[in-house]
């Protein structure tokens, strides 16, 4: 990958790690790293193998997973808000795809501390995901 592209992706990773709870839109992300929306989409596809907003949702769901473990008695709607999520069906379905259980099941398990901590499957955690590793490290 071109060193300039690596720099753009690194700057974006840091920005997302700091602002993931905010309302981030494609034009905001692109303008932060001084590229067009289309260029940003192309960079994400070549670097991560998925669209930028899907990578952002994945990052937010990883944050949600951590928050549920840290605060199992906090209402889910509050945890969603803290992660920049809405609790949509898409959020819930993607969490289920990544972790193999629903967010509610994860929360109940964290409350009881009787279930193992869910971890993403190797197939869904980081496909081609150097950016996700940067996001994870920056968090």
PDB file of N, CA and C in Angstrom, residues 64-119:
ATOM      1  N   UNK A  64     -18.982  -1.550  22.511  1.00  0.00           N
ATOM      2  CA  UNK A  64     -20.185  -1.965  23.245  1.00  0.00           C
ATOM      3  C   UNK A  64     -19.920  -3.243  24.028  1.00  0.00           C
ATOM      4  N   UNK A  65     -19.257  -4.191  23.398  1.00  0.00           N
ATOM      5  CA  UNK A  65     -18.915  -5.441  24.074  1.00  0.00           C
ATOM      6  C   UNK A  65     -18.139  -5.153  25.356  1.00  0.00           C
ATOM      7  N   UNK A  66     -17.152  -4.282  25.279  1.00  0.00           N
ATOM      8  CA  UNK A  66     -16.348  -3.935  26.458  1.00  0.00           C
ATOM      9  C   UNK A  66     -17.174  -3.233  27.522  1.00  0.00           C
ATOM     10  N   UNK A  67     -18.033  -2.314  27.089  1.00  0.00           N
ATOM     11  CA  UNK A  67     -18.871  -1.594  28.054  1.00  0.00           C
ATOM     12  C   UNK A  67     -19.838  -2.522  28.776  1.00  0.00           C
ATOM     13  N   UNK A  68     -20.394  -3.474  28.052  1.00  0.00           N
ATOM     14  CA  UNK A  68     -21.318  -4.419  28.691  1.00  0.00           C
ATOM     15  C   UNK A  68     -20.585  -5.199  29.775  1.00  0.00           C
ATOM     16  N   UNK A  69     -19.353  -5.580  29.511  1.00  0.00           N
ATOM     17  CA  UNK A  69     -18.572  -6.296  30.526  1.00  0.00           C
ATOM     18  C   UNK A  69     -18.250  -5.414  31.728  1.00  0.00           C
ATOM     19  N   UNK A  70     -17.945  -4.138  31.455  1.00  0.00           N
ATOM     20  CA  UNK A  70     -17.596  -3.214  32.533  1.00  0.00           C
ATOM     21  C   UNK A  70     -18.809  -2.735  33.321  1.00  0.00           C
ATOM     22  N   UNK A  71     -19.952  -2.619  32.652  1.00  0.00           N
ATOM     23  CA  UNK A  71     -21.156  -2.062  33.274  1.00  0.00           C
ATOM     24  C   UNK A  71     -22.384  -2.924  32.968  1.00  0.00           C
ATOM     25  N   UNK A  72     -22.426  -4.142  33.457  1.00  0.00           N
ATOM     26  CA  UNK A  72     -23.523  -5.032  33.064  1.00  0.00           C
ATOM     27  C   UNK A  72     -24.906  -4.592  33.538  1.00  0.00           C
ATOM     28  N   UNK A  73     -24.977  -3.707  34.522  1.00  0.00           N
ATOM     29  CA  UNK A  73     -26.283  -3.282  35.036  1.00  0.00           C
ATOM     30  C   UNK A  73     -26.758  -1.978  34.403  1.00  0.00           C
ATOM     31  N   UNK A  74     -25.963  -1.381  33.557  1.00  0.00           N
ATOM     32  CA  UNK A  74     -26.369  -0.162  32.863  1.00  0.00           C
ATOM     33  C   UNK A  74     -27.350  -0.526  31.753  1.00  0.00           C
ATOM     34  N   UNK A  75     -28.443   0.219  31.611  1.00  0.00           N
ATOM     35  CA  UNK A  75     -29.402  -0.097  30.541  1.00  0.00           C
ATOM     36  C   UNK A  75     -28.719  -0.088  29.167  1.00  0.00           C
ATOM     37  N   UNK A  76     -29.115  -1.026  28.334  1.00  0.00           N
ATOM     38  CA  UNK A  76     -28.507  -1.134  27.013  1.00  0.00           C
ATOM     39  C   UNK A  76     -28.642   0.144  26.203  1.00  0.00           C
ATOM     40  N   UNK A  77     -29.775   0.828  26.309  1.00  0.00           N
ATOM     41  CA  UNK A  77     -29.947   2.058  25.524  1.00  0.00           C
ATOM     42  C   UNK A  77     -28.875   3.085  25.865  1.00  0.00           C
ATOM     43  N   UNK A  78     -28.448   3.125  27.131  1.00  0.00           N
ATOM     44  CA  UNK A  78     -27.378   4.037  27.538  1.00  0.00           C
ATOM     45  C   UNK A  78     -26.031   3.578  26.980  1.00  0.00           C
ATOM     46  N   UNK A  79     -25.790   2.286  27.000  1.00  0.00           N
ATOM     47  CA  UNK A  79     -24.538   1.764  26.451  1.00  0.00           C
ATOM     48  C   UNK A  79     -24.473   1.989  24.938  1.00  0.00           C
ATOM     49  N   UNK A  80     -25.599   1.782  24.265  1.00  0.00           N
ATOM     50  CA  UNK A  80     -25.655   2.076  22.827  1.00  0.00           C
ATOM     51  C   UNK A  80     -25.266   3.534  22.576  1.00  0.00           C
ATOM     52  N   UNK A  81     -25.852   4.432  23.334  1.00  0.00           N
ATOM     53  CA  UNK A  81     -25.594   5.865  23.157  1.00  0.00           C
ATOM     54  C   UNK A  81     -24.119   6.178  23.363  1.00  0.00           C
ATOM     55  N   UNK A  82     -23.517   5.587  24.377  1.00  0.00           N
ATOM     56  CA  UNK A  82     -22.110   5.833  24.667  1.00  0.00           C
ATOM     57  C   UNK A  82     -21.186   5.357  23.544  1.00  0.00           C
ATOM     58  N   UNK A  83     -21.679   4.422  22.752  1.00  0.00           N
ATOM     59  CA  UNK A  83     -20.879   3.883  21.652  1.00  0.00           C
ATOM     60  C   UNK A  83     -21.249   4.476  20.302  1.00  0.00           C
ATOM     61  N   UNK A  84     -22.196   5.397  20.289  1.00  0.00           N
ATOM     62  CA  UNK A  84     -22.601   6.004  19.025  1.00  0.00           C
ATOM     63  C   UNK A  84     -23.529   5.120  18.209  1.00  0.00           C
ATOM     64  N   UNK A  85     -24.159   4.161  18.862  1.00  0.00           N
ATOM     65  CA  UNK A  85     -25.088   3.245  18.191  1.00  0.00           C
ATOM     66  C   UNK A  85     -26.520   3.610  18.538  1.00  0.00           C
ATOM     67  N   UNK A  86     -27.453   3.092  17.747  1.00  0.00           N
ATOM     68  CA  UNK A  86     -28.867   3.360  18.011  1.00  0.00           C
ATOM     69  C   UNK A  86     -29.597   2.146  18.569  1.00  0.00           C
ATOM     70  N   UNK A  87     -28.986   0.990  18.491  1.00  0.00           N
ATOM     71  CA  UNK A  87     -29.674  -0.223  18.907  1.00  0.00           C
ATOM     72  C   UNK A  87     -30.568  -0.753  17.811  1.00  0.00           C
ATOM     73  N   UNK A  88     -30.253  -0.396  16.592  1.00  0.00           N
ATOM     74  CA  UNK A  88     -31.059  -0.820  15.445  1.00  0.00           C
ATOM     75  C   UNK A  88     -30.962  -2.334  15.241  1.00  0.00           C
ATOM     76  N   UNK A  89     -31.842  -2.831  14.431  1.00  0.00           N
ATOM     77  CA  UNK A  89     -31.811  -4.246  14.080  1.00  0.00           C
ATOM     78  C   UNK A  89     -30.468  -4.593  13.434  1.00  0.00           C
ATOM     79  N   UNK A  90     -29.949  -3.685  12.615  1.00  0.00           N
ATOM     80  CA  UNK A  90     -28.647  -3.920  11.978  1.00  0.00           C
ATOM     81  C   UNK A  90     -27.541  -4.032  13.024  1.00  0.00           C
ATOM     82  N   UNK A  91     -27.580  -3.183  14.049  1.00  0.00           N
ATOM     83  CA  UNK A  91     -26.589  -3.264  15.126  1.00  0.00           C
ATOM     84  C   UNK A  91     -26.693  -4.609  15.836  1.00  0.00           C
ATOM     85  N   UNK A  92     -27.910  -4.992  16.171  1.00  0.00           N
ATOM     86  CA  UNK A  92     -28.115  -6.243  16.897  1.00  0.00           C
ATOM     87  C   UNK A  92     -27.729  -7.453  16.057  1.00  0.00           C
ATOM     88  N   UNK A  93     -28.087  -7.435  14.786  1.00  0.00           N
ATOM     89  CA  UNK A  93     -27.746  -8.554  13.906  1.00  0.00           C
ATOM     90  C   UNK A  93     -26.242  -8.670  13.705  1.00  0.00           C
ATOM     91  N   UNK A  94     -25.560  -7.552  13.558  1.00  0.00           N
ATOM     92  CA  UNK A  94     -24.118  -7.574  13.346  1.00  0.00           C
ATOM     93  C   UNK A  94     -23.400  -8.036  14.615  1.00  0.00           C
ATOM     94  N   UNK A  95     -23.897  -7.631  15.795  1.00  0.00           N
ATOM     95  CA  UNK A  95     -23.323  -8.112  17.052  1.00  0.00           C
ATOM     96  C   UNK A  95     -23.472  -9.632  17.127  1.00  0.00           C
ATOM     97  N   UNK A  96     -24.632 -10.124  16.794  1.00  0.00           N
ATOM     98  CA  UNK A  96     -24.874 -11.565  16.796  1.00  0.00           C
ATOM     99  C   UNK A  96     -23.934 -12.275  15.819  1.00  0.00           C
ATOM    100  N   UNK A  97     -23.734 -11.698  14.655  1.00  0.00           N
ATOM    101  CA  UNK A  97     -22.829 -12.287  13.662  1.00  0.00           C
ATOM    102  C   UNK A  97     -21.388 -12.321  14.179  1.00  0.00           C
ATOM    103  N   UNK A  98     -20.967 -11.261  14.823  1.00  0.00           N
ATOM    104  CA  UNK A  98     -19.581 -11.176  15.302  1.00  0.00           C
ATOM    105  C   UNK A  98     -19.353 -12.074  16.517  1.00  0.00           C
ATOM    106  N   UNK A  99     -20.248 -11.995  17.507  1.00  0.00           N
ATOM    107  CA  UNK A  99     -20.008 -12.645  18.789  1.00  0.00           C
ATOM    108  C   UNK A  99     -20.765 -13.950  18.998  1.00  0.00           C
ATOM    109  N   UNK A 100     -21.748 -14.241  18.167  1.00  0.00           N
ATOM    110  CA  UNK A 100     -22.463 -15.508  18.300  1.00  0.00           C
ATOM    111  C   UNK A 100     -23.545 -15.521  19.367  1.00  0.00           C
ATOM    112  N   UNK A 101     -23.869 -14.370  19.938  1.00  0.00           N
ATOM    113  CA  UNK A 101     -24.984 -14.254  20.866  1.00  0.00           C
ATOM    114  C   UNK A 101     -25.502 -12.821  20.794  1.00  0.00           C
ATOM    115  N   UNK A 102     -26.717 -12.644  21.299  1.00  0.00           N
ATOM    116  CA  UNK A 102     -27.306 -11.312  21.232  1.00  0.00           C
ATOM    117  C   UNK A 102     -26.680 -10.420  22.295  1.00  0.00           C
ATOM    118  N   UNK A 103     -26.878  -9.137  22.138  1.00  0.00           N
ATOM    119  CA  UNK A 103     -26.350  -8.194  23.114  1.00  0.00           C
ATOM    120  C   UNK A 103     -27.005  -8.438  24.473  1.00  0.00           C
ATOM    121  N   UNK A 104     -28.297  -8.705  24.454  1.00  0.00           N
ATOM    122  CA  UNK A 104     -29.014  -8.968  25.705  1.00  0.00           C
ATOM    123  C   UNK A 104     -28.462 -10.220  26.397  1.00  0.00           C
ATOM    124  N   UNK A 105     -28.216 -11.290  25.621  1.00  0.00           N
ATOM    125  CA  UNK A 105     -27.627 -12.506  26.205  1.00  0.00           C
ATOM    126  C   UNK A 105     -26.251 -12.210  26.790  1.00  0.00           C
ATOM    127  N   UNK A 106     -25.491 -11.409  26.092  1.00  0.00           N
ATOM    128  CA  UNK A 106     -24.160 -11.023  26.572  1.00  0.00           C
ATOM    129  C   UNK A 106     -24.274 -10.252  27.879  1.00  0.00           C
ATOM    130  N   UNK A 107     -25.227  -9.326  27.944  1.00  0.00           N
ATOM    131  CA  UNK A 107     -25.414  -8.538  29.162  1.00  0.00           C
ATOM    132  C   UNK A 107     -25.849  -9.431  30.326  1.00  0.00           C
ATOM    133  N   UNK A 108     -26.783 -10.328  30.067  1.00  0.00           N
ATOM    134  CA  UNK A 108     -27.243 -11.226  31.142  1.00  0.00           C
ATOM    135  C   UNK A 108     -26.105 -12.111  31.630  1.00  0.00           C
ATOM    136  N   UNK A 109     -25.282 -12.591  30.703  1.00  0.00           N
ATOM    137  CA  UNK A 109     -24.122 -13.397  31.087  1.00  0.00           C
ATOM    138  C   UNK A 109     -23.129 -12.592  31.904  1.00  0.00           C
ATOM    139  N   UNK A 110     -22.937 -11.331  31.536  1.00  0.00           N
ATOM    140  CA  UNK A 110     -22.019 -10.473  32.285  1.00  0.00           C
ATOM    141  C   UNK A 110     -22.560 -10.204  33.683  1.00  0.00           C
ATOM    142  N   UNK A 111     -23.866 -10.104  33.802  1.00  0.00           N
ATOM    143  CA  UNK A 111     -24.472  -9.887  35.122  1.00  0.00           C
ATOM    144  C   UNK A 111     -24.271 -11.104  36.007  1.00  0.00           C
ATOM    145  N   UNK A 112     -24.415 -12.275  35.430  1.00  0.00           N
ATOM    146  CA  UNK A 112     -24.278 -13.513  36.191  1.00  0.00           C
ATOM    147  C   UNK A 112     -22.821 -13.949  36.311  1.00  0.00           C
ATOM    148  N   UNK A 113     -21.990 -13.428  35.426  1.00  0.00           N
ATOM    149  CA  UNK A 113     -20.582 -13.810  35.340  1.00  0.00           C
ATOM    150  C   UNK A 113     -20.433 -15.321  35.219  1.00  0.00           C
ATOM    151  N   UNK A 114     -21.441 -15.936  34.586  1.00  0.00           N
ATOM    152  CA  UNK A 114     -21.426 -17.389  34.465  1.00  0.00           C
ATOM    153  C   UNK A 114     -21.148 -17.862  33.042  1.00  0.00           C
ATOM    154  N   UNK A 115     -21.092 -16.930  32.120  1.00  0.00           N
ATOM    155  CA  UNK A 115     -20.842 -17.332  30.744  1.00  0.00           C
ATOM    156  C   UNK A 115     -19.487 -16.798  30.310  1.00  0.00           C
ATOM    157  N   UNK A 116     -18.827 -17.518  29.427  1.00  0.00           N
ATOM    158  CA  UNK A 116     -17.535 -17.022  28.961  1.00  0.00           C
ATOM    159  C   UNK A 116     -17.706 -15.726  28.175  1.00  0.00           C
ATOM    160  N   UNK A 117     -16.691 -14.904  28.206  1.00  0.00           N
ATOM    161  CA  UNK A 117     -16.706 -13.650  27.465  1.00  0.00           C
ATOM    162  C   UNK A 117     -16.717 -13.983  25.983  1.00  0.00           C
ATOM    163  N   UNK A 118     -17.686 -13.434  25.250  1.00  0.00           N
ATOM    164  CA  UNK A 118     -17.715 -13.736  23.820  1.00  0.00           C
ATOM    165  C   UNK A 118     -16.537 -13.100  23.122  1.00  0.00           C
ATOM    166  N   UNK A 119     -16.027 -13.800  22.161  1.00  0.00           N
ATOM    167  CA  UNK A 119     -14.956 -13.214  21.353  1.00  0.00           C
ATOM    168  C   UNK A 119     -15.347 -13.371  19.894  1.00  0.00           C
TER     169      UNK A 119
END
